[in-house]
Each structure stands twice: as structure tokens, then as C-alpha cells.
Coordinates of C-alpha atoms in Angstrom, one line a residue:
Chain A
M1 CA 0.0 0.0 0.0
K2 CA 1.2 3.5 -0.7
S3 CA 2.2 5.8 2.1
G4 CA 0.1 8.9 2.8
S5 CA 2.7 11.2 1.4
D6 CA 3.1 9.1 -1.7
A7 CA -0.6 9.1 -2.1
S8 CA -1.0 12.8 -1.7
G9 CA 1.9 13.3 -4.2
G10 CA 0.1 11.1 -6.6
R11 CA -3.1 13.1 -6.2
R12 CA -1.2 16.3 -6.9
A13 CA 0.1 14.7 -10.1
V14 CA -3.4 13.7 -11.1
A15 CA -4.6 17.2 -10.5
A16 CA -1.7 18.6 -12.6
A17 CA -2.5 16.1 -15.4
R18 CA -6.2 17.1 -15.7
D19 CA -7.1 17.8 -19.3
P20 CA -7.9 21.5 -19.8
L21 CA -11.1 20.5 -21.5
L22 CA -12.4 18.9 -18.2
P23 CA -14.8 21.5 -16.7
T24 CA -14.0 22.6 -13.2
H25 CA -17.6 23.6 -12.5
W26 CA -21.1 22.2 -13.1
F27 CA -23.4 24.3 -15.2
N28 CA -26.6 25.3 -13.3
I29 CA -29.6 26.0 -15.6
L30 CA -31.7 27.0 -12.6
H31 CA -29.7 30.3 -12.6
D32 CA -31.0 31.1 -16.1
R33 CA -34.5 29.5 -15.5
P34 CA -35.4 29.7 -11.8
Q35 CA -39.0 28.9 -12.7
Y36 CA -38.0 25.2 -13.1
V37 CA -37.4 24.8 -9.4
A38 CA -41.1 25.4 -8.7
S39 CA -42.3 22.1 -10.1
A40 CA -41.1 20.2 -7.1
M41 CA -43.7 20.3 -4.3
S42 CA -43.8 18.8 -0.9
R43 CA -46.2 15.8 -0.6
S44 CA -47.6 16.8 2.8
R45 CA -48.4 20.3 1.7
L46 CA -50.5 18.9 -1.1
T47 CA -52.2 16.1 0.8
G48 CA -52.4 17.6 4.3
A49 CA -52.7 14.0 5.4
A50 CA -52.7 13.0 9.0
K51 CA -49.2 12.1 10.3
R52 CA -48.1 9.6 12.8
A53 CA -47.3 11.3 16.2
G54 CA -43.7 11.0 17.5
H55 CA -42.3 10.7 14.0
G56 CA -39.2 12.9 13.5
V57 CA -38.0 14.7 10.5
H58 CA -34.5 14.3 9.2
L59 CA -32.4 15.0 6.1
Q60 CA -32.8 12.4 3.4
Q61 CA -29.8 13.7 1.5
P62 CA -26.9 16.0 2.4
L63 CA -27.8 19.7 2.4
S64 CA -25.0 20.2 -0.1
L65 CA -27.0 18.2 -2.7
A66 CA -30.3 19.8 -1.7
R67 CA -28.7 23.2 -2.1
Q68 CA -27.7 22.3 -5.6
S69 CA -31.2 21.2 -6.5
L70 CA -32.6 24.5 -5.4
N71 CA -29.8 26.9 -6.3
T72 CA -31.0 29.7 -8.5
T73 CA -28.2 32.2 -7.8
D74 CA -25.0 30.6 -9.2
R75 CA -24.7 29.8 -12.9
F76 CA -21.6 27.7 -12.2
I77 CA -21.1 25.5 -9.2
P78 CA -17.5 24.4 -8.4
I79 CA -16.8 20.6 -8.6
P80 CA -15.0 19.4 -5.5
D81 CA -11.3 18.6 -6.1
E82 CA -11.7 15.0 -5.0
V83 CA -14.5 14.5 -7.6
L84 CA -12.5 16.3 -10.2
D85 CA -9.6 13.9 -9.7
L86 CA -11.9 11.0 -10.2
Y87 CA -13.5 12.6 -13.3
A88 CA -10.0 13.1 -14.7
Q89 CA -9.5 9.3 -14.8
Y90 CA -12.0 9.1 -17.6
R91 CA -12.9 12.6 -18.7
P92 CA -13.0 14.4 -21.1
T93 CA -14.9 11.7 -23.0
P94 CA -14.5 11.5 -26.8
L95 CA -16.5 13.6 -29.2
R96 CA -16.3 12.3 -32.7
R97 CA -17.9 12.9 -36.1
A98 CA -19.8 9.9 -37.4
V99 CA -18.5 10.2 -41.0
R100 CA -19.2 6.6 -42.1
L101 CA -22.7 6.8 -40.7
E102 CA -23.3 10.1 -42.6
E103 CA -22.1 8.4 -45.8
H104 CA -24.3 5.4 -45.2
L105 CA -27.4 7.5 -44.5
G106 CA -26.6 9.9 -47.4
A107 CA -27.8 12.6 -45.0
N108 CA -27.5 16.3 -45.5
A109 CA -26.0 16.6 -42.0
R110 CA -22.8 16.6 -40.0
I111 CA -23.4 14.1 -37.2
Y112 CA -21.3 14.4 -34.0
Y113 CA -21.6 12.1 -31.1
K114 CA -20.4 12.3 -27.5
Y115 CA -19.4 8.9 -26.1
E116 CA -20.0 8.3 -22.4
G117 CA -19.5 4.5 -22.5
A118 CA -15.7 4.4 -22.1
N119 CA -15.4 4.6 -18.3
L120 CA -15.1 1.4 -16.3
T121 CA -18.8 1.3 -15.4
G122 CA -19.8 1.9 -19.0
S123 CA -22.2 4.9 -18.9
H124 CA -22.7 8.5 -18.0
K125 CA -24.1 7.5 -14.6
L126 CA -20.6 7.6 -13.1
N127 CA -20.7 11.4 -13.3
T128 CA -23.3 11.8 -10.6
A129 CA -22.5 8.6 -8.7
L130 CA -19.0 9.9 -7.8
A131 CA -20.4 13.3 -6.9
Q132 CA -23.2 11.9 -4.7
A133 CA -21.0 9.3 -3.0
Y134 CA -18.5 12.1 -2.2
Y135 CA -21.2 14.2 -0.5
Y136 CA -22.8 11.3 1.3
A137 CA -19.5 10.1 2.6
R138 CA -18.6 13.6 3.8
A139 CA -21.9 13.8 5.6
G140 CA -21.0 10.7 7.6
V141 CA -23.4 8.3 5.9
K142 CA -22.3 4.7 6.0
R143 CA -24.3 3.0 3.3
I144 CA -26.2 4.1 0.2
V145 CA -29.2 2.1 -0.9
T146 CA -30.7 2.5 -4.3
G147 CA -32.9 1.1 -7.0
T148 CA -31.7 0.5 -10.5
A149 CA -33.5 -0.4 -13.7
A150 CA -31.0 -1.3 -16.5
G151 CA -28.1 -1.5 -14.1
Q152 CA -25.9 1.4 -15.4
W153 CA -26.7 3.5 -12.3
G154 CA -26.3 0.5 -10.0
T155 CA -22.9 -0.3 -11.4
A156 CA -21.7 3.3 -11.3
L157 CA -22.9 3.7 -7.7
A158 CA -21.3 0.5 -6.6
Y159 CA -17.9 1.7 -7.9
A160 CA -18.4 5.2 -6.5
C161 CA -19.2 3.7 -3.1
Q162 CA -16.2 1.5 -3.2
V163 CA -14.0 4.6 -4.0
M164 CA -15.6 6.6 -1.1
N165 CA -15.5 3.7 1.4
L166 CA -19.3 3.4 1.6
D167 CA -21.4 0.3 1.8
C168 CA -23.8 -0.1 -1.1
T169 CA -27.1 -2.0 -1.4
I170 CA -28.9 -2.2 -4.7
F171 CA -32.4 -3.3 -5.7
M172 CA -32.3 -4.1 -9.4
V173 CA -35.5 -4.5 -11.5
R174 CA -36.1 -8.2 -11.9
S175 CA -36.7 -8.2 -15.7
T176 CA -33.4 -6.5 -16.5
L177 CA -31.4 -8.4 -13.9
R178 CA -32.5 -11.6 -15.5
Q179 CA -31.8 -10.3 -19.0
K180 CA -28.3 -9.3 -18.0
P181 CA -27.2 -11.0 -14.8
I182 CA -23.6 -9.9 -15.5
R183 CA -24.7 -6.4 -14.5
G184 CA -25.4 -7.6 -11.0
E185 CA -22.1 -9.5 -11.0
M186 CA -20.3 -6.2 -11.8
M187 CA -22.0 -4.5 -8.9
Q188 CA -20.9 -7.3 -6.6
L189 CA -17.4 -7.0 -8.0
F190 CA -17.4 -3.5 -6.7
G191 CA -18.5 -4.7 -3.3
A192 CA -22.3 -4.0 -3.5
V193 CA -25.0 -6.2 -2.2
V194 CA -27.5 -6.8 -5.0
H195 CA -31.2 -7.9 -4.6
E196 CA -33.7 -8.7 -7.3
S197 CA -36.7 -6.4 -7.1
P198 CA -39.5 -7.2 -6.2
S199 CA -37.9 -9.1 -3.2
D200 CA -39.2 -10.6 -0.1
L201 CA -36.9 -8.4 2.0
T202 CA -39.3 -5.6 2.2
E203 CA -43.0 -5.1 2.9
V204 CA -43.6 -3.4 -0.5
G205 CA -41.7 -6.1 -2.3
R206 CA -43.7 -8.8 -0.6
R207 CA -47.0 -7.0 -1.4
V208 CA -46.1 -6.8 -5.1
L209 CA -45.1 -10.5 -5.1
A210 CA -48.3 -11.5 -3.4
E211 CA -50.3 -9.8 -6.1
D212 CA -48.2 -11.2 -8.9
P213 CA -45.5 -13.7 -8.1
A214 CA -44.1 -13.3 -11.7
A215 CA -44.0 -9.5 -11.5
T216 CA -41.3 -8.1 -13.8
G217 CA -40.6 -5.2 -11.4
T218 CA -40.3 -1.5 -12.0
Q219 CA -38.0 1.3 -11.1
A220 CA -40.7 2.7 -8.8
V221 CA -40.9 -0.6 -6.8
A222 CA -37.1 -1.0 -6.7
N223 CA -36.8 2.6 -5.3
A224 CA -39.6 1.9 -2.8
E225 CA -37.8 -1.2 -1.6
A226 CA -34.6 0.8 -1.2
I227 CA -36.4 3.5 0.7
E228 CA -38.0 1.0 3.0
L229 CA -34.6 -0.6 3.8
T230 CA -33.1 2.8 4.4
A231 CA -35.7 3.7 7.0
E232 CA -34.6 0.7 9.1
D233 CA -31.0 2.0 9.5
S234 CA -30.0 5.5 10.5
G235 CA -26.6 5.2 8.9
S236 CA -28.2 4.5 5.5
R237 CA -29.6 6.9 2.9
F238 CA -31.5 6.4 -0.4
A239 CA -30.0 7.9 -3.6
V240 CA -31.2 8.2 -7.1
G241 CA -29.4 8.3 -10.4
S242 CA -31.7 10.4 -12.5
G243 CA -34.5 13.0 -12.4
E244 CA -33.4 15.2 -9.5
N245 CA -32.0 18.6 -10.3
S246 CA -28.7 17.9 -8.6
V247 CA -28.2 14.8 -10.7
L248 CA -28.8 16.7 -13.9
L249 CA -26.3 19.3 -12.7
H250 CA -23.6 16.7 -12.2
Q251 CA -24.1 15.4 -15.7
T252 CA -23.5 18.9 -17.3
V253 CA -19.8 18.0 -17.6
I254 CA -20.9 16.1 -20.7
G255 CA -22.4 19.1 -22.5
Q256 CA -19.8 21.6 -21.4
E257 CA -17.0 19.4 -22.8
A258 CA -19.1 19.0 -26.0
V259 CA -19.3 22.8 -26.4
S260 CA -15.5 23.2 -26.1
Q261 CA -14.8 20.2 -28.3
L262 CA -17.2 21.4 -31.0
A263 CA -15.7 24.9 -30.8
R264 CA -12.3 23.5 -31.5
L265 CA -13.8 22.2 -34.8
G266 CA -15.5 25.5 -35.5
E267 CA -18.9 23.9 -35.0
F268 CA -22.1 24.5 -33.0
P269 CA -25.0 22.1 -33.2
D270 CA -28.4 23.0 -34.6
C271 CA -29.9 20.1 -32.8
V272 CA -29.0 18.0 -29.7
I273 CA -30.5 14.5 -29.3
A274 CA -30.5 12.2 -26.3
S275 CA -32.6 9.4 -24.9
M276 CA -35.0 10.1 -22.1
G277 CA -35.3 7.9 -19.0
A278 CA -35.9 10.6 -16.3
G279 CA -33.6 13.2 -17.9
S280 CA -30.1 12.9 -16.7
N281 CA -28.2 12.0 -19.9
F282 CA -30.5 14.3 -21.8
G283 CA -30.0 17.2 -19.4
G284 CA -26.3 16.5 -19.1
I285 CA -25.7 17.1 -22.8
A286 CA -28.6 19.5 -23.6
L287 CA -28.5 22.0 -20.7
P288 CA -25.0 23.4 -21.4
L289 CA -25.7 23.6 -25.1
L290 CA -28.9 25.4 -24.3
G291 CA -27.0 27.9 -22.1
A292 CA -24.3 28.3 -24.8
A293 CA -26.9 28.9 -27.5
E294 CA -28.7 31.5 -25.4
D295 CA -25.4 33.2 -24.7
A296 CA -24.7 33.3 -28.5
G297 CA -28.2 34.4 -29.3
R298 CA -28.7 31.5 -31.6
P299 CA -31.6 28.9 -31.8
I300 CA -31.1 25.3 -30.8
R301 CA -33.4 22.3 -31.1
L302 CA -33.4 19.8 -28.2
V303 CA -34.9 16.4 -28.8
A304 CA -35.6 13.8 -26.2
V305 CA -36.1 10.2 -27.4
E306 CA -38.2 7.9 -25.2
S307 CA -39.4 4.3 -25.6
T308 CA -42.8 3.5 -27.0
A309 CA -43.1 1.1 -24.1
C310 CA -43.0 4.1 -21.7
P311 CA -44.1 7.2 -23.6
K312 CA -44.3 9.7 -20.7
L313 CA -43.5 12.8 -22.7
T314 CA -45.5 12.0 -25.8
R315 CA -48.5 10.4 -24.1
G316 CA -48.3 11.3 -20.4
R317 CA -49.9 14.0 -18.4
Y318 CA -48.2 17.0 -16.8
L319 CA -49.5 16.5 -13.3
Y320 CA -48.3 15.9 -9.8
D321 CA -47.1 12.3 -9.2
L322 CA -45.1 10.1 -7.0
S323 CA -41.7 8.7 -8.1
D324 CA -41.7 5.6 -5.9
A325 CA -44.3 2.9 -5.2
L326 CA -44.4 3.7 -1.5
G327 CA -45.1 7.4 -2.0
T328 CA -42.3 8.4 0.3
T329 CA -40.5 10.8 -2.0
P330 CA -41.8 14.3 -2.6
I331 CA -44.6 14.7 -5.1
T332 CA -43.4 16.6 -8.1
R333 CA -45.1 18.0 -11.2
V334 CA -43.9 15.8 -14.0
Y335 CA -44.9 14.3 -17.3
S336 CA -46.1 10.9 -16.1
L337 CA -48.0 7.8 -17.1
G338 CA -48.8 7.3 -13.4
S339 CA -46.6 5.7 -10.7
G340 CA -48.7 2.5 -11.0
Y341 CA -47.9 2.1 -14.7
V342 CA -45.9 -1.1 -15.4
P343 CA -44.3 -0.8 -18.8
P344 CA -43.9 -4.0 -20.8
P345 CA -40.4 -5.4 -20.5
V346 CA -38.0 -3.9 -23.0
Y347 CA -34.2 -4.1 -23.2
A348 CA -33.9 -0.4 -22.6
G349 CA -34.6 -0.8 -18.9
G350 CA -33.3 2.7 -18.3
L351 CA -36.2 4.2 -20.3
R352 CA -38.9 2.3 -18.2
H353 CA -39.4 4.9 -15.5
H354 CA -43.0 6.0 -15.5
S355 CA -42.2 9.7 -15.4
A356 CA -39.6 12.3 -16.6
G357 CA -37.9 14.3 -13.9
P358 CA -39.3 17.7 -12.8
L359 CA -36.7 19.7 -14.7
A360 CA -37.0 17.8 -18.0
S361 CA -40.8 17.9 -17.6
A362 CA -40.8 21.7 -17.1
M363 CA -38.6 22.1 -20.2
H364 CA -41.1 20.0 -22.2
A365 CA -44.0 21.9 -20.8
D366 CA -42.6 25.3 -21.9
G367 CA -41.6 24.1 -25.3
S368 CA -37.8 24.2 -24.7
M369 CA -37.5 20.7 -26.0
E370 CA -39.3 18.2 -28.2
A371 CA -40.0 14.6 -27.6
M372 CA -40.4 11.5 -29.8
A373 CA -41.1 7.9 -29.0
I374 CA -39.1 5.1 -30.7
D375 CA -39.9 1.4 -30.5
Q376 CA -37.1 -1.1 -29.6
L377 CA -37.0 -2.8 -32.9
T378 CA -36.2 0.5 -34.7
S379 CA -33.7 1.4 -31.9
F380 CA -31.9 -1.9 -32.2
R381 CA -31.7 -1.5 -36.0
A382 CA -30.1 2.0 -35.4
G383 CA -27.8 0.6 -32.7
M384 CA -26.6 -2.1 -35.0
L385 CA -26.0 0.4 -37.8
F386 CA -24.1 2.7 -35.5
C387 CA -21.9 -0.3 -34.4
Q388 CA -21.2 -1.4 -38.0
T389 CA -20.3 2.2 -39.2
E390 CA -18.7 3.7 -36.1
G391 CA -17.4 0.6 -34.3
I392 CA -19.2 1.4 -31.0
L393 CA -22.1 -0.7 -29.8
P394 CA -24.5 1.6 -28.1
A395 CA -26.5 0.6 -25.0
P396 CA -30.2 -0.1 -25.9
E397 CA -31.1 3.3 -24.3
S398 CA -28.5 5.1 -26.4
A399 CA -29.7 3.2 -29.5
H400 CA -33.0 5.1 -29.0
A401 CA -31.1 8.3 -29.3
V402 CA -29.3 7.1 -32.5
A403 CA -32.7 6.1 -34.0
G404 CA -34.1 9.5 -33.1
M405 CA -31.1 11.2 -34.6
I406 CA -31.5 9.2 -37.9
D407 CA -35.2 10.2 -38.0
V408 CA -34.2 13.9 -37.5
V409 CA -31.5 14.0 -40.2
S410 CA -33.5 12.0 -42.7
R411 CA -36.2 14.7 -42.6
H412 CA -33.8 17.5 -43.2
P413 CA -34.3 18.9 -46.7
R414 CA -31.5 18.4 -49.2
G415 CA -31.6 22.0 -50.5
E416 CA -30.8 23.6 -47.1
A417 CA -27.5 24.0 -45.3
P418 CA -26.3 20.7 -43.7
L419 CA -27.8 20.1 -40.3
V420 CA -25.3 19.9 -37.5
V421 CA -26.5 17.4 -34.9
L422 CA -25.0 16.2 -31.7
V423 CA -26.2 12.9 -30.2
N424 CA -25.3 11.5 -26.8
I425 CA -24.2 7.9 -26.7
S426 CA -24.8 7.6 -23.0
G427 CA -23.4 4.1 -22.5
H428 CA -22.0 1.0 -24.2
G429 CA -24.0 -2.1 -25.1
L430 CA -21.3 -4.7 -24.4
L431 CA -23.4 -6.2 -21.6
D432 CA -26.4 -6.2 -24.0
L433 CA -24.9 -8.6 -26.6
G434 CA -27.6 -11.1 -25.9
A435 CA -30.2 -8.5 -26.8
Y436 CA -28.4 -7.6 -30.0
R437 CA -28.0 -11.3 -30.8
S438 CA -31.8 -11.7 -30.4
F439 CA -32.3 -8.7 -32.7
A440 CA -30.0 -10.2 -35.3
A441 CA -32.0 -13.5 -35.0
G442 CA -35.2 -11.6 -35.7
E443 CA -36.5 -12.3 -32.2
I444 CA -37.0 -8.7 -31.1
E445 CA -40.5 -7.1 -31.5
A446 CA -41.6 -3.5 -31.6
V447 CA -43.1 -3.1 -28.1
S448 CA -45.7 -0.4 -27.4
A449 CA -47.5 0.5 -24.2
D450 CA -50.4 -1.7 -23.3
E451 CA -53.3 0.5 -24.1
A452 CA -55.7 -0.8 -21.4
S453 CA -53.0 -0.6 -18.7
L454 CA -52.0 2.9 -19.8
S455 CA -55.5 4.1 -19.8
R456 CA -56.1 2.8 -16.3
S457 CA -52.9 4.3 -15.0
L458 CA -53.6 7.7 -16.5
S459 CA -57.1 7.7 -15.0
A460 CA -55.7 6.8 -11.6
L461 CA -53.1 9.7 -12.0
E462 CA -55.9 12.2 -12.8
E463 CA -58.0 10.9 -9.8
F464 CA -54.9 11.3 -7.6
N465 CA -54.5 14.9 -8.7
Q466 CA -58.1 15.6 -8.0
S467 CA -57.7 14.1 -4.6
I468 CA -54.9 16.5 -3.7
A469 CA -56.4 19.6 -5.3
E470 CA -58.1 20.7 -2.0
P471 CA -56.0 23.1 0.0
A472 CA -54.3 21.4 2.9
E473 CA -56.0 23.7 5.4
A474 CA -59.4 22.6 4.4
T475 CA -58.8 18.9 5.2
Chain B
M1 CA -27.3 34.0 42.8
A2 CA -24.2 36.0 41.7
A3 CA -24.8 39.0 39.4
G4 CA -22.8 37.2 36.6
D5 CA -25.1 34.2 36.7
G6 CA -28.1 36.5 36.5
S7 CA -26.8 38.1 33.4
E8 CA -26.0 34.8 31.8
V9 CA -29.6 33.6 32.5
A10 CA -30.8 36.8 30.9
V11 CA -28.6 36.3 27.8
R12 CA -29.7 32.7 27.5
S13 CA -33.3 33.7 27.8
E14 CA -32.9 36.4 25.1
L15 CA -31.1 33.9 22.9
R16 CA -34.0 31.5 23.3
R17 CA -36.5 34.3 22.5
V18 CA -34.5 35.2 19.3
A19 CA -34.2 31.5 18.3
T20 CA -37.9 31.0 18.8
N21 CA -38.8 34.0 16.7
L22 CA -36.4 32.8 14.0
V23 CA -37.8 29.3 13.9
F24 CA -41.4 30.5 13.9
G25 CA -40.6 32.8 11.0
A26 CA -38.8 30.2 9.1
L27 CA -41.6 27.7 9.6
A28 CA -44.1 30.2 8.4
A29 CA -42.0 30.8 5.3
A30 CA -41.5 27.1 4.6
I31 CA -45.1 25.9 5.2
P32 CA -47.6 27.8 3.1
G33 CA -50.8 28.8 5.0
L34 CA -49.1 28.5 8.4
R35 CA -49.6 31.5 10.7
V36 CA -47.0 32.3 13.3
E37 CA -49.5 33.0 16.0
T38 CA -50.8 29.4 15.9
L39 CA -47.3 28.0 16.5
D40 CA -46.3 26.4 19.8
E41 CA -43.0 24.8 20.9
R42 CA -44.8 21.5 21.8
Q43 CA -46.2 21.0 18.3
E44 CA -44.6 18.2 16.3
L45 CA -43.0 19.2 13.1
Y46 CA -44.2 16.2 11.1
A47 CA -47.4 15.1 12.8
D48 CA -48.8 18.6 13.5
L49 CA -47.2 20.8 10.9
G50 CA -46.8 18.4 8.1
L51 CA -43.2 19.1 7.6
D52 CA -41.6 16.4 5.5
S53 CA -38.0 15.9 4.3
L54 CA -38.3 18.4 1.4
G55 CA -39.9 21.0 3.7
F56 CA -37.2 20.4 6.2
V57 CA -34.6 21.2 3.6
Q58 CA -36.3 24.4 2.7
L59 CA -36.6 25.3 6.4
L60 CA -32.9 24.7 7.0
L61 CA -31.9 26.8 4.0
E62 CA -34.2 29.6 5.2
L63 CA -32.5 29.4 8.7
E64 CA -29.1 29.3 7.0
G65 CA -29.8 32.6 5.3
K66 CA -31.2 34.2 8.5
L67 CA -28.4 33.0 10.7
R68 CA -25.8 33.8 8.0
V69 CA -24.0 30.6 8.6
Q70 CA -23.2 27.6 6.3
L71 CA -24.8 24.6 7.9
V72 CA -22.6 21.5 7.7
D73 CA -23.8 18.1 6.4
D74 CA -22.2 15.8 9.0
E75 CA -24.0 17.5 11.9
L76 CA -27.4 17.7 10.1
M77 CA -27.5 14.2 8.7
T78 CA -27.4 12.6 12.2
I79 CA -30.2 14.6 13.8
E80 CA -33.8 13.8 14.0
L81 CA -36.2 16.5 15.2
V82 CA -39.7 15.7 16.5
T83 CA -41.0 19.0 18.0
V84 CA -40.7 22.7 17.3
A85 CA -38.7 22.9 20.6
D86 CA -36.1 20.5 19.2
L87 CA -35.7 22.8 16.2
I88 CA -35.3 25.8 18.5
D89 CA -32.6 23.9 20.5
L90 CA -30.7 23.3 17.2
V91 CA -30.9 26.9 16.2
E92 CA -29.6 27.9 19.7
R93 CA -26.7 25.5 19.4
I94 CA -25.8 26.8 15.9
S95 CA -26.1 30.5 17.0
L96 CA -23.9 29.9 20.1
R97 CA -21.3 28.2 17.9
A98 CA -21.4 31.0 15.3
A99 CA -21.0 33.6 18.1
K100 CA -17.9 31.9 19.3

């Protein structure tokens, strides 16, 4: 083992070797658009529900993270040195022009992609996992508990917890854990305890299993199980990998790097495209580009690509909803299909969350971004094409972004100036080879939302909003 | 009782009064519809006032601004407050530390 002085010398060397393209601050869109903070609202304020006596209040997350989610005064927020050193191990990430894909498509466009899959956990999730683990460790928390859908977040958090000497427990959605058990094994490699969700370890898991022993699981249930486990241990806290303002903030290193990298090439995109789970990879690339476009007084088109299995932006309602199945987390105003909606299993597990996060939802509501839904058959076709032309196999979620990008560039008229597009390849698909093999064998189907289930869930969501419409004082 | 002790009691009493006013004001700011005159130290933050974790965050940020101190994570993550009096105690502790 290295001595302390050797280690600190090593850290100084790491700091000195940081690439100048690595941002030293996160970009805070809430400074430019403070109105986006207002879409988060406390549950108890809305419901005015009776509360159990003797129950105390405590911080669920470090105040440092909460400050970031509510900060409307600072446009740039410094990245702690320890986090910067860890970012420097894999950032800046590559920005490349997809020349062979352009030629294949015959598109009137210059296509650039940012590749977030080259870090050891394989996706953009590491950008917030390291930051969150840093703040939780500094706050004295001993263990982080979380829910993960596709597993990118779980893998990233498991590694970040190991780096920060934290214990880590992960509930992973059953359908995706069974599709790619190697994800769970990676998390265990980093020292995490992994449970399939729904599980019999928690009351909410047992309830779901009692109703349907073959339940495929959802992110909402996995999160609820994590929250329930956290409540039993004062040294544990629940963390999320998407949706919250602070999470999107941490991801803005992606877009800031892209702005600098494109500037070196003399480019600025007309259009930025990313897949949409709850909004972290979308926000990570889009928000700094939006800020840069507004600074330059030029228009920019932002496109979020969701799954037809979980079309919250294109078919959901902009209403107050819960983000976990227990209803413990604050109610926020989001585009949602209802927290009870169970999307059909698709390989892009990261796009199965029933709602977009509050910030992404607010952007969609005010017209700052567009949304489109892509089925998984189309997305795998696009992912395969990207692999064959660019040599990078995108994760199923990122393949949705590629498919959306192909749709956008194919509609751009030939007679106009070439469209400059930037697409975020948020993760690699090397752990999804089985899914790509199934695609190649013709075994993948275009999956859409189940209409009856969707209709029931949307009705329940509207009823829920009617039930909380009364002022709390009147109850 | 020595004169010094009496003045210390008076100072502590004044500190309590200031902390109580601060807390009442912050609660009223953090919980829409809440009137300061209805507040009581014995009320429970969660059960009586409906303060949840997000409201607690907003309350702490409000207090941070009024006290002009930066609250630290490692102290706050370990505390659990049940009553308004618990919150006033916390503000007193922070104020005393800041004064030193």
C-alpha cells in the first residue's frame, strides 16, 4: 500500500495532469431559468394527510446536494477537487464525427456524437455517482441504498461507493437483472449487495409478489424497496441516479465538454438529441448547449427520445405524481404515465421509469424541447447500424437516441445547409450482446405501451391529482 | 445567585427568544398557509405541521440565510427532530457556535 505522502503526491500529479477540457464547474440551468425549481412540491403540503405522532424529521440527503437542486443564484457551481480527480480518470470523454454513418445515410447533415461509455462502469451515470458518493461520505453516511433499472446506475454507484469507502445495497429490477445478470455481478465485484426487485426483503416487495409472483418489477418498486430498507437504518440513505435537479447538474460536464470540443472544430449544433429515462443524460448534454446557444443568441433544437413502451412525454400528463411505489419521496409536477404504470419489459430498462424528472418535464411543458417515442425494434436497428459504421455498440437506451437522430437527419431537406447534430451515446452495449443477438436473429419485437394498462394508470393519476387539489388547510 | 449568573440567564433567555422567533418565522416561510400566532413549541414538526424531508430542507436553507452561517452536512445528517422545541434547540446551538 502507498504511504500517505506518496498518495498525496500522486493526487497532486493527477490534478496537474487534468485535461484543460475537463470542466471545473457544473453548469446550473436554474440560474437562467429559476422557474424550473417550482415544479417540485412537498407531498404533505398537497395532501395535508394525518401524520403519525412521534415521527421525527431528518435530512434524506446531504444539504450540499439539496442546495444544488434549489440553487438559482450561481450559474456555475464548483466541482470538489476529489470529484474532479476522479473525473480526470475518464474525462473528457470523446467527441467524434460519425462520418461513415453520414455516408451510409446519405444525409444532409454533419453528425457528431459524445461517447460516455468508455469509463469502467460503462455509462454517464458515473458522473453523478461519484459526486453523490462524495457528498454522502462527507456527511457521515455509512451506506447508500438505491434502485436500478437497466443497471448502469447501480454499477456506477457500486464503484463510487467503493472509492468513497461506503457500503452499497442495490435493488435491481427483476426483468433487467434476468436479462443481463452480468450487470449484477459487476456491482458485486465493486462490493455492492444486490437484490432482485421485487424481493421478499421488504413489505412493499412482498406486497407486489403477493399480487403477482411473476412481477417483472419497475423502477418505482425498486426505489420503494430501497427507501424501506433505508428507513430501518439511521446510517443509510437512499440515492437516485436520475431525475433530480442535482443529478442533472452533475451530468453537465458532458455538454460543457461538447461545447468546447465542437468549438475547436468550429462547429455548434443545430440540434441535440439524447434518450430520455428521467432526464439525466438528456439534461447532461442538452442544458450546457442550451446555455451556450442563449449566450450566443442562436436557436437550438433539443430532442428527447423515449421508448414507445413508456411514452411519458409524448402520451403522459403534466401532473403531480409520486416517483416511488411507496409514495415516500416528494410529489413533483412531471410528465407521467402514473406511478402504478408497469411498462412492458424492453431491453432499454433505463427508459422504463414512469415519469420524466421535474426539470426535463418543465422544459417540455414550456416548449424548450421536443420529444419523440421510438420502438425497440427501430432502436436496435439503429444501434446495429451505429456499431457497424462507427465501431461502437450503443446501449439499448442510447440506441434510441441514435434512432431519433436518424429520424431527424432523414427529414432535413437536401436543399438547405447541412444540419449539424449532436447525439449523446450515454453508454456502451457490451453487456447487451444477448439482446443484439436476439435482434440479429429476428426475435425482437416493436413493443408499445399496453393501451388498457396505460388508460387505467392515466385515469388513476388524474384521480390522484383531483384528490390533492383541495388546499391542505381545508382537510 | 451571583450577578454574573443572572446576566447569563438573561442572555440565554434572550437567545431562546430570538431563536424561537427565527424558527417561527422560518416555519411560516417554509409551510404555506401556516400562521406564526398558531405555533407552539410543543407542536410536532411532522405530525402537527406536516413538515416532510423536502420541507425540512427548505426550512434549513431559510434558517441558514437568516443565521448567515453555512450549515454542515455531517451534523445535520445525524439529527432527527420531533418537536418545534427540538428545532429551536438546534438553532440555539448553531447560534452559540457561530457567536464563538
